[in-house]
Coordinates of C-alpha atoms and ligand atoms in Angstrom, one line a residue:
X496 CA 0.0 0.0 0.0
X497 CA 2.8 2.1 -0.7
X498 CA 2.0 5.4 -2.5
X499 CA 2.8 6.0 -5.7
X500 CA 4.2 9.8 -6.4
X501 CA 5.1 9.0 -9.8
X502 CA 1.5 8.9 -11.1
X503 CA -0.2 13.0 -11.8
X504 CA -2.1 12.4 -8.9
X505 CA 0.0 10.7 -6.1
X506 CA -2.2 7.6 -5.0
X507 CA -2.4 4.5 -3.7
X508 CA -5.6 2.8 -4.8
X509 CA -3.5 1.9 -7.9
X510 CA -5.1 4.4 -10.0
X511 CA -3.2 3.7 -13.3
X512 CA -4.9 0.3 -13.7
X513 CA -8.3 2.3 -14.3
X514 CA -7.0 4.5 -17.3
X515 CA -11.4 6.2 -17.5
X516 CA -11.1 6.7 -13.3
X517 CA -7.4 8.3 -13.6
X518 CA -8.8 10.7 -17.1
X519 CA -11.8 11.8 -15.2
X520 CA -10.0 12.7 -12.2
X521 CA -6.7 14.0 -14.4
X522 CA -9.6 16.7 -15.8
X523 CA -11.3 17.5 -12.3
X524 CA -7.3 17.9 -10.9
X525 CA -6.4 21.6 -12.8
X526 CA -10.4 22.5 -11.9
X527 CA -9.2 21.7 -8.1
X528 CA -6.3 23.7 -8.9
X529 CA -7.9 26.7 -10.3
X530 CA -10.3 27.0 -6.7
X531 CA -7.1 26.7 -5.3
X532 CA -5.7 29.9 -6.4
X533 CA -9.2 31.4 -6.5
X534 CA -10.2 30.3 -2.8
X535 CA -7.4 29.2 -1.1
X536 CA -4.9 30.7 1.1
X537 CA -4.7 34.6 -0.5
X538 CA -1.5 35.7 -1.0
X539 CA 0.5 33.3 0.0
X540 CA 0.9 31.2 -2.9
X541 CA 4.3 31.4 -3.6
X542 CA 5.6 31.3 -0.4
X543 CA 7.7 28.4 0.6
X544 CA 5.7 26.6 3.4
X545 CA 6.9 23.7 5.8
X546 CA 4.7 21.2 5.1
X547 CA 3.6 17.2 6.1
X548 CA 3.0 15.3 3.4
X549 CA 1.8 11.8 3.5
X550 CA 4.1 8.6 1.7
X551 CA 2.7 5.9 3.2
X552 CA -0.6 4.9 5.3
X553 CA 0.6 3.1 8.3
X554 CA 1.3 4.4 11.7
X555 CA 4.8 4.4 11.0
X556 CA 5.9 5.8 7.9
X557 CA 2.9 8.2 8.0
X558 CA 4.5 12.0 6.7
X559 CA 7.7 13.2 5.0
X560 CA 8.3 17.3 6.5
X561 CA 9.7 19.7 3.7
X562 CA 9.1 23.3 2.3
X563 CA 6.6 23.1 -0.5
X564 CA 4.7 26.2 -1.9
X565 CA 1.1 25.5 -1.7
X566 CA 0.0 24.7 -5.0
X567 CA 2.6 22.1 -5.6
X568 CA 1.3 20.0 -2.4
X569 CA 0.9 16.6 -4.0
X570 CA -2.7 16.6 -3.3
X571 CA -3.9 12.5 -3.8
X572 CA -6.0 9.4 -3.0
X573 CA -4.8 7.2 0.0
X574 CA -7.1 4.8 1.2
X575 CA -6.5 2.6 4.5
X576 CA -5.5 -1.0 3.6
X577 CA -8.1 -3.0 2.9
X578 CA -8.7 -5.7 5.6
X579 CA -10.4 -8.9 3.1
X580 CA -12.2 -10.0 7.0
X581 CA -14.0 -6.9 7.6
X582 CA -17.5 -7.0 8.2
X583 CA -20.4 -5.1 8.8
X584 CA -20.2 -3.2 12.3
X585 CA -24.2 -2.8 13.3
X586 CA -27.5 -2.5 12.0
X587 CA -29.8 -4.9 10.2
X588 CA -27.0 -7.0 8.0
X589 CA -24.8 -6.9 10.8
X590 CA -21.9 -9.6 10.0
X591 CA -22.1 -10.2 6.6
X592 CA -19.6 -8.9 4.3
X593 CA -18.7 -5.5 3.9
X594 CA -19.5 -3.8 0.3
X595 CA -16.8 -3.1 -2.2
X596 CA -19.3 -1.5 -4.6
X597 CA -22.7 0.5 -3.4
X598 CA -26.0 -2.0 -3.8
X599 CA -28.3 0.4 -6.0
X600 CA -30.9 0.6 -3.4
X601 CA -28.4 2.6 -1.2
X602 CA -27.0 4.3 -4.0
X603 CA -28.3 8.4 -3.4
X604 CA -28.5 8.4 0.1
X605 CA -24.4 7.1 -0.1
X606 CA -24.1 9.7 -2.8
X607 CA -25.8 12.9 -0.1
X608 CA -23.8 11.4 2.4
X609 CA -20.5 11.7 1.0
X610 CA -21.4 14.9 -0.9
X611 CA -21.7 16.9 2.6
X612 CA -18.9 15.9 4.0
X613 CA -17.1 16.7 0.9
X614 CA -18.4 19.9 1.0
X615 CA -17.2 21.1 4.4
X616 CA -13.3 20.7 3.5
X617 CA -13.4 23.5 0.8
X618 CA -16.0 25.0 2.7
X619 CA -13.0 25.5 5.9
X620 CA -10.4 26.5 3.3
X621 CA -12.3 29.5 1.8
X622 CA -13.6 30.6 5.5
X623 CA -10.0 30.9 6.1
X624 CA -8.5 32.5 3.4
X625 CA -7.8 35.5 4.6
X626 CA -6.5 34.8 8.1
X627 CA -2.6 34.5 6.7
X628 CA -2.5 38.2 6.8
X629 CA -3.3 38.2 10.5
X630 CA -1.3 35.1 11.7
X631 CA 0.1 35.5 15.3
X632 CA 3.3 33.8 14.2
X633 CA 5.3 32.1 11.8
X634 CA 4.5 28.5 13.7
X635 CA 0.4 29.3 13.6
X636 CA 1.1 30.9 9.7
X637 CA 2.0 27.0 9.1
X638 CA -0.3 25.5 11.2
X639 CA -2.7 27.1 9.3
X640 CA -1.6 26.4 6.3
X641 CA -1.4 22.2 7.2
X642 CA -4.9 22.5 7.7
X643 CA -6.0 24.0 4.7
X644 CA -3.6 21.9 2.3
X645 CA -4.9 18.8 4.3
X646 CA -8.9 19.7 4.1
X647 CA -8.3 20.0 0.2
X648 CA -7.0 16.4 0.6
X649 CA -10.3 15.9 2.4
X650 CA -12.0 17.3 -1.2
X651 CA -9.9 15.0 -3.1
X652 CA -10.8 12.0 -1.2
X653 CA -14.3 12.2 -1.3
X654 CA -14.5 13.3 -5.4
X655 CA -12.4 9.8 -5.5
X656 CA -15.8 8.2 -4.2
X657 CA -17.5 10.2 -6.3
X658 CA -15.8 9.6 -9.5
X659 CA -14.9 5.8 -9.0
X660 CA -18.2 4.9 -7.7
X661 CA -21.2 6.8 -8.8
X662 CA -20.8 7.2 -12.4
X663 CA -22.3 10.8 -14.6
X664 CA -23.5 11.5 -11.6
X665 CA -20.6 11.3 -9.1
X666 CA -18.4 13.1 -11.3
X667 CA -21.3 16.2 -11.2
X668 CA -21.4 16.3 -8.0
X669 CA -17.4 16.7 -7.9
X670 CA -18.3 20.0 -10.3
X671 CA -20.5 21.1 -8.0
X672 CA -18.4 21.1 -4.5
X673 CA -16.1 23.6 -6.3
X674 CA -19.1 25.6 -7.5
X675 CA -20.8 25.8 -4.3
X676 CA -18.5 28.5 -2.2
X677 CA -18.9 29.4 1.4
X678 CA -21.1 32.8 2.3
X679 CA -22.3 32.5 -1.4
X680 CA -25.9 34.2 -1.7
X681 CA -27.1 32.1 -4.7
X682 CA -24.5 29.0 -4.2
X683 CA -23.6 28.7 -0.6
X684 CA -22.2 25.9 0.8
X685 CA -24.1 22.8 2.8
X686 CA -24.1 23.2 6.2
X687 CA -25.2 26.6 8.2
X688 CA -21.8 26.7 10.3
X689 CA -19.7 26.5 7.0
X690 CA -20.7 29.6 5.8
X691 CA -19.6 31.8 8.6
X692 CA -16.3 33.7 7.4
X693 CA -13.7 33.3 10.0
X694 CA -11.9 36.8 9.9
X695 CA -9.9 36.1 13.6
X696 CA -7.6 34.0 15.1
X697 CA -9.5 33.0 18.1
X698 CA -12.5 31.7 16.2
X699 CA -10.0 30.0 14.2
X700 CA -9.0 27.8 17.0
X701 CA -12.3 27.8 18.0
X702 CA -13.0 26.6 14.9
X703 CA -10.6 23.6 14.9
X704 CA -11.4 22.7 17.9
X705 CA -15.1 22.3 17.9
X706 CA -16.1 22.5 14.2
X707 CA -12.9 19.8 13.0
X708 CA -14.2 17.5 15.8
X709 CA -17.5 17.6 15.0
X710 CA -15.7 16.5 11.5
X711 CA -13.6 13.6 13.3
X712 CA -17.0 12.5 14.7
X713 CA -18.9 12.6 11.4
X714 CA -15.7 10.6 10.0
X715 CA -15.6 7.9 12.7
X716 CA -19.5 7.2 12.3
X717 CA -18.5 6.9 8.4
X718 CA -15.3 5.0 8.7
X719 CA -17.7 2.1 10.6
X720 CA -19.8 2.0 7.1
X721 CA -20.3 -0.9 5.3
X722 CA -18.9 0.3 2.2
X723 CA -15.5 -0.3 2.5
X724 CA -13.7 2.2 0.3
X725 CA -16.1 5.0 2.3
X726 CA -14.7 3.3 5.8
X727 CA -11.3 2.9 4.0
X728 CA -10.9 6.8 3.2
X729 CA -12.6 7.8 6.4
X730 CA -10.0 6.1 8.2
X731 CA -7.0 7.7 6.9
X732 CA -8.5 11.7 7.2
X733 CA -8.6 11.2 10.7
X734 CA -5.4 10.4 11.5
X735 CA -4.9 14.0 9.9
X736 CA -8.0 15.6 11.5
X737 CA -6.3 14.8 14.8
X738 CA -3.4 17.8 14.0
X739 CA -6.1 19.9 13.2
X740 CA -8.0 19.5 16.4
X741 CA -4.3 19.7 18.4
X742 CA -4.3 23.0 16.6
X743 CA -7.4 24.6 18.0
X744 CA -6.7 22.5 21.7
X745 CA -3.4 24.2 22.2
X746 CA -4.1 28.0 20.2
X747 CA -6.9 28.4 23.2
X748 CA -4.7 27.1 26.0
X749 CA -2.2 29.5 24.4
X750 CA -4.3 32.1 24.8
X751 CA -5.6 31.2 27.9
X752 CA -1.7 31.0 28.8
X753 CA -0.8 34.3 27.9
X754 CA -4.4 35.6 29.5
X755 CA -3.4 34.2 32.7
X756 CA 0.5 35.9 32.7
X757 CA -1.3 39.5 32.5
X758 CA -3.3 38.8 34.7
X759 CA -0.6 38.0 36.9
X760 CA 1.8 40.7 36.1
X761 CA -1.3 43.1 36.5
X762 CA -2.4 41.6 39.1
X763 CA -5.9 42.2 37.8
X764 CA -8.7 40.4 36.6
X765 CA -10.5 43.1 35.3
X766 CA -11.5 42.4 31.6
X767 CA -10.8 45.9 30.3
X768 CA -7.7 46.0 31.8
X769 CA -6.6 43.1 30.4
X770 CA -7.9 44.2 27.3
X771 CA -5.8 47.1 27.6
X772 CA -2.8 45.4 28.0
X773 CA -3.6 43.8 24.8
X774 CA -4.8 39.8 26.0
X775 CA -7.7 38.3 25.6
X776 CA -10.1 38.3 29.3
X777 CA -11.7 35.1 30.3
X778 CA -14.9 36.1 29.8
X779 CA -14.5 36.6 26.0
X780 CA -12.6 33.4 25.8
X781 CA -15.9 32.2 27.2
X782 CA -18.4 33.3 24.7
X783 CA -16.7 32.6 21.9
X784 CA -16.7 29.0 23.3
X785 CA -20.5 29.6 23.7
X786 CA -20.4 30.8 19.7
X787 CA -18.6 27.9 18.1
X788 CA -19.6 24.8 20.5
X789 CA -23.7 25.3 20.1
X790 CA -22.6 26.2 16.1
X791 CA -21.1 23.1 16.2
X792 CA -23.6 21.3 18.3
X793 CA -25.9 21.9 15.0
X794 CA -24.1 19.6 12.7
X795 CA -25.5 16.5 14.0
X796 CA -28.9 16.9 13.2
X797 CA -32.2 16.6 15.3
X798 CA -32.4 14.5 18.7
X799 CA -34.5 12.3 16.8
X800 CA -34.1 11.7 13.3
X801 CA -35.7 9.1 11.0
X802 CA -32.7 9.5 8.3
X803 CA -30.1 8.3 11.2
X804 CA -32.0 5.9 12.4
X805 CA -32.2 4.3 8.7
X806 CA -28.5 4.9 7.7
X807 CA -27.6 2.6 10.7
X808 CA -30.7 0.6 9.7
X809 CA -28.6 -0.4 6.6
X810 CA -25.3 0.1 7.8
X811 CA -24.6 3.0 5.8
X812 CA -23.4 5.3 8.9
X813 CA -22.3 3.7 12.2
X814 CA -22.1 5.1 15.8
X815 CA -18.5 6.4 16.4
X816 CA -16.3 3.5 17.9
X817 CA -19.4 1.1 17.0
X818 CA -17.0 -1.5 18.5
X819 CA -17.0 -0.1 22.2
X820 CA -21.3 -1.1 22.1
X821 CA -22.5 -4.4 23.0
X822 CA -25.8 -4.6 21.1
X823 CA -24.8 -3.7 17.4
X824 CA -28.5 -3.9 16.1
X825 CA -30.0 -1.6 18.2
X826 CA -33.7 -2.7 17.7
X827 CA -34.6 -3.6 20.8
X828 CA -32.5 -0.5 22.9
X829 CA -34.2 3.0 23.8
X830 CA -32.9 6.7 24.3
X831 CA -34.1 8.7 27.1
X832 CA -34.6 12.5 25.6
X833 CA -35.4 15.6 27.7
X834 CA -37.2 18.0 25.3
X835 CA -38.8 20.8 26.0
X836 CA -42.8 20.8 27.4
X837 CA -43.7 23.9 25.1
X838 CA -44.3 25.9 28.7
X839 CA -41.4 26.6 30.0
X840 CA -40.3 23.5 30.9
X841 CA -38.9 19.9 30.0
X842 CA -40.3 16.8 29.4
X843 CA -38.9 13.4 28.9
X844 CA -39.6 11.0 25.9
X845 CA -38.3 7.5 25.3
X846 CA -37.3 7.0 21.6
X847 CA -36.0 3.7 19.5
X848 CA -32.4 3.9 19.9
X849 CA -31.9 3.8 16.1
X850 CA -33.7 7.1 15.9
X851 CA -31.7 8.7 18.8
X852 CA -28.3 8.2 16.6
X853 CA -27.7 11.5 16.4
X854 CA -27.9 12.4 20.0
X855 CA -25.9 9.6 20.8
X856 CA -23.3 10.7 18.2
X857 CA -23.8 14.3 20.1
X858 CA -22.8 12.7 23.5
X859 CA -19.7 11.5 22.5
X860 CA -18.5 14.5 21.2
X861 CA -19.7 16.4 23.4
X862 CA -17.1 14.8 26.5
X863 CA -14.4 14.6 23.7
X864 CA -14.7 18.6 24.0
X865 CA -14.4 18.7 27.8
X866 CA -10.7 16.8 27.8
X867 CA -9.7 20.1 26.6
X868 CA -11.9 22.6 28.6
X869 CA -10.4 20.3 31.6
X870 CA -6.8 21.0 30.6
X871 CA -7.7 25.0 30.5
X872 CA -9.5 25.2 33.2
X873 CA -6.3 23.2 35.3
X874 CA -4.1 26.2 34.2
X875 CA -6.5 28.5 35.4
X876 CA -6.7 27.0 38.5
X877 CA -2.7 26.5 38.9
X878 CA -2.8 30.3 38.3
X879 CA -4.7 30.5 41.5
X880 CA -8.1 32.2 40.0
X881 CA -11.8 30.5 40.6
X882 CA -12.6 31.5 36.9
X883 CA -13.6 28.3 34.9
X884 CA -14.5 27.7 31.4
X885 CA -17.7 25.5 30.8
X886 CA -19.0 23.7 27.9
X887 CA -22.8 25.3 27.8
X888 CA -25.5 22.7 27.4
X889 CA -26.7 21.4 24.5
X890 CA -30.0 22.9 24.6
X891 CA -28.5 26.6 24.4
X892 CA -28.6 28.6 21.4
X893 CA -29.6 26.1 19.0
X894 CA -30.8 26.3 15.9
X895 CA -31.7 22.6 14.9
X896 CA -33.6 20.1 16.4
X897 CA -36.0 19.8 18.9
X898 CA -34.2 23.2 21.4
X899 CA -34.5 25.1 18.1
X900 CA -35.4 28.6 19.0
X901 CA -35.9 27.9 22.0
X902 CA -34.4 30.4 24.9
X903 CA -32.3 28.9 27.2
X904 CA -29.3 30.3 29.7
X905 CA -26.2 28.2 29.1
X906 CA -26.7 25.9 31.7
X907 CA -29.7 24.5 29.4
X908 CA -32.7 26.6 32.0
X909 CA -35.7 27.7 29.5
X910 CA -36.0 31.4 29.8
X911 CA -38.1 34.0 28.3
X912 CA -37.1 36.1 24.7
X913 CA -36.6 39.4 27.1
X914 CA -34.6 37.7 29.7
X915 CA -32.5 35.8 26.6
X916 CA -32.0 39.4 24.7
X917 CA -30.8 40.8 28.1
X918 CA -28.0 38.5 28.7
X919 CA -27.1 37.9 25.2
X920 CA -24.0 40.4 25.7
X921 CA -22.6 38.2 28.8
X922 CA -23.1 35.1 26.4
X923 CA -22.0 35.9 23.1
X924 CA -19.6 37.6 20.9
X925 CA -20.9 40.9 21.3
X926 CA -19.9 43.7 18.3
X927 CA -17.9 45.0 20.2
X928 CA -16.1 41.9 21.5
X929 CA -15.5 40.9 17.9
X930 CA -14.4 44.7 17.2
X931 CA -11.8 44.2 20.2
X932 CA -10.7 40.8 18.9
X933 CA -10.3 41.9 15.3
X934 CA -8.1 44.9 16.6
X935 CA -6.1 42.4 18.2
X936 CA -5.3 40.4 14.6
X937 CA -1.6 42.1 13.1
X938 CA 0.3 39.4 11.4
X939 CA 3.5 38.8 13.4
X940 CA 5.9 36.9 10.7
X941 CA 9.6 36.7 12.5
X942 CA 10.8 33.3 13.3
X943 CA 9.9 33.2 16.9
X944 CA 8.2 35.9 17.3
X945 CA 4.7 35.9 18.7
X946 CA 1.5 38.3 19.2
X947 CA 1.6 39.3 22.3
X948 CA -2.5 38.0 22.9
X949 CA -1.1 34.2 22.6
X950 CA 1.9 32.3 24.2
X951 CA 4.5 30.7 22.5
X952 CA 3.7 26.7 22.0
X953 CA 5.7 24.5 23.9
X954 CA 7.3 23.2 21.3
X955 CA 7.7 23.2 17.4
X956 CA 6.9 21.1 14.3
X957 CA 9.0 17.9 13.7
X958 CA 11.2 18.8 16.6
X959 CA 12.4 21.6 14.9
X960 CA 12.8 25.0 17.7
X961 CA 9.8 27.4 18.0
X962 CA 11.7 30.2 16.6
X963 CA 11.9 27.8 13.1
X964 CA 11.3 29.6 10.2
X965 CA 8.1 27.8 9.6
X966 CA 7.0 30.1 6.2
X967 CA 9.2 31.7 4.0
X968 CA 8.0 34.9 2.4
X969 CA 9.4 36.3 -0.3
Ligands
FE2_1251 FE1 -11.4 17.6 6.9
FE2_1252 FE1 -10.1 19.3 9.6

């Protein structure tokens, strides 16, 4: 399962063998290229960029580390070795053979699936395109740049699905997820959260944090699937969504880092004066939390949903880490749901497990995202202040499901429009939170220097020193 660089587009699902598949994509590759340059990164195309590439899909031998400018990353197809015992995780054929081509019944509900989740790597590229002006250092200038190069790998792997497996149509649809742009008025892209520009550096690790493990969640549930190349390819983007997510865990205990020294040195824990010394308060740290968790919270659909429950049904879309459940068919099993009464107040519903999927999926990621609100909070508390960062529930400020619309205070308490509208400030990004964070964004590109918002990280990339020059500009 080596990968083969030799080939236009690097791969290793021996791509040469199919000289129609290897055309098709050969024609989509300069279009990818093109939205590239369009979309991608502005200005910084021809800087030289130390970048991760992949050469082989085992743990071992996983990235080579070099300078590459970004559009010569070798942007390919690698799959996860193909285990010939697999077999299906859950739902109704549960043991029988996994599926090396898609049964036509399943056929357009594979085809949505895969669509938007192809649709939200772009999607993060071209929210992000302008933040390389503003980077806080030559290390996060990188960091950022991974991501993107890596989430346009997440386009490429998907359009491989689409092209080798769903025919005319597949190879539309891979037109179409470089026509559809986030914050488009007529084309926008899929998914609400998607479209929301990301114009600062705190929301970007925000972003990375919440929003890329929402993505490592929607990837586990695929990667249980029972067709295998979906499983296959879902396998490998994780083991690069897990840098993304290390990006946005340890830009906000940066922050949090660097917070917590002015507050010391000022021995203050005023937020304007703070502020004024040019860090980030607690507070704000807070509702921007607030912001992109309950964004996030969105993207796994309704409490109860009749499309989960038949994806797992047919094994098209597992529960993440299917493997750690003991009952894999789920008929039989109930979900306890607290909803809310209409008045006020809440009221509890037992559904078939099958159709709880989603909230299921939502509970697991949810206590993924407190490891890291633990690890903050533990340097706040070294630090010797009683602030603490808190995940708000689930049921505040959403805007899909059954707590749609409804008011709520963060800890999850129904409360009326007024009483919402009053507190909003203390909750959320207010303008002028966001106007104080933008005025914080100046691009700081010395080798080792940083803004003076965020901390240094505790280390660099590939063992290389912090003060590495990570980007070359020219
Ligand atoms: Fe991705
Ligand atoms: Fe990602």
């Amino acid at each position: 399962m080596s990968i083969n660089y030799q080939d236009r587009i690097p791969n290793n699902v021996d791509l040469g063998s199919n000289r129609t598949l290897q055309r098709a994509l050969e024609h989509w590759q300069p279009e990818f290229l093109k939205w590239w340059e369009d979309l991608g990164p502005k200005d910084f195309q021809v800087a030289d960029v130390y970048l991760r590439t992949a050469t082989s899909v085992d743990a071992k031998g996983w990235a080579t580390y070099g300078y590459v400018r970004m559009p010569e990353y070798r942007w390919g197809i690698f799959l996860n070795e193909r285990d010939p015992n697999r077999r299906i995780g859950f739902g109704d054929n549960y043991g029988q053979e996994v599926w090396q081509q898609i049964p036509g019944e399943y056929r357009a509900t594979l085809r949505r699936l895969i669509v938007t989740q192809g649709d939200t790597e772009p999607a993060s590229v071209e929210q992000q395109r302008m933040l390389g002006h503003t980077a806080p250092s030559l290390y996060d200038l990188r960091n950022l740049f991974q991501v993107n190069v890596e989430e346009g790998r997440h386009l490429w792997a998907m359009v491989y699905l689409l092209h080798a497996y769903f025919g005319r149509d597949g190879r539309e649809e891979a037109e179409e997820l470089l026509e559809r742009h986030s914050g488009d008025t007529n084309k926008p892209r899929i998914l609400g959260t998607f479209n929301e520009p990301i114009r600062d550096w705190l929301s970007f690790f925000m972003f990375t944090y919440f929003t890329d493990r929402d993505g490592k969640f929607q990837l586990k549930s695929l990667a249980e699937s029972s067709f295998d190349p979906l499983a296959r390819t879902c396998q490998f983007m994780l083991t690069e969504e897990a840098h993304h997510m290390f990006v946005g865990d340890t830009g906000i205990n940066r922050v949090v880092k660097r917070t917590l020294e002015v507050m010391k040195e000022l021995n203050s824990d005023d937020s304007q004066v703070i502020r004024n010394a040019g860090a980030i308060d607690l507070p704000t740290v807070q509702r921007y939390l607030n912001f992109w968790f309950t964004s996030s919270l969105d993207l796994f659909g309704s409490e109860t949903s009749s499309n989960a429950a038949s994806y797992f049904a047919n094994g098209l879309k597992g529960r993440p880490d299917e493997a750690q459940y003991e009952d894999h068919v789920a008929i039989e099993q109930s979900y306890q749901l607290d909803l809310p009464d209409g008045s006020g107040g809440t009221k509890s519903e037992q559904i078939p497990m099958r159709n709880a999927m989603n909230e299921v999926t939502r509970g697991s990621y949810v206590r993924d995202c407190e490891i890291g609100v633990k690890r903050w909070n533990r340097l706040i508390e070294k630090s010797g202040h009683s602030f603490r960062l808190t995940l708000p529930s689930t049921r505040f400020r959403r805007s899909i499901g059954n707590w749609a619309g409804v008011p709520t205070t963060p800890e999850g308490v129904a409360i009326s429009a007024e009483q919402f509208a009053a507190h909003k400030q203390q909750w959320l990004p207010s303008e002028s939170d966001q106007a104080f964070i933008l005025s914080l964004m100046h691009g700081v590109h010395q080798p080792g220097k940083m803004a003076a918002w965020i901390a240094p990280p505790d280390r660099g990339i590939n063992n290389n020193p912090v003060d590495y020059e990570y980007v070359k500009l020219h």
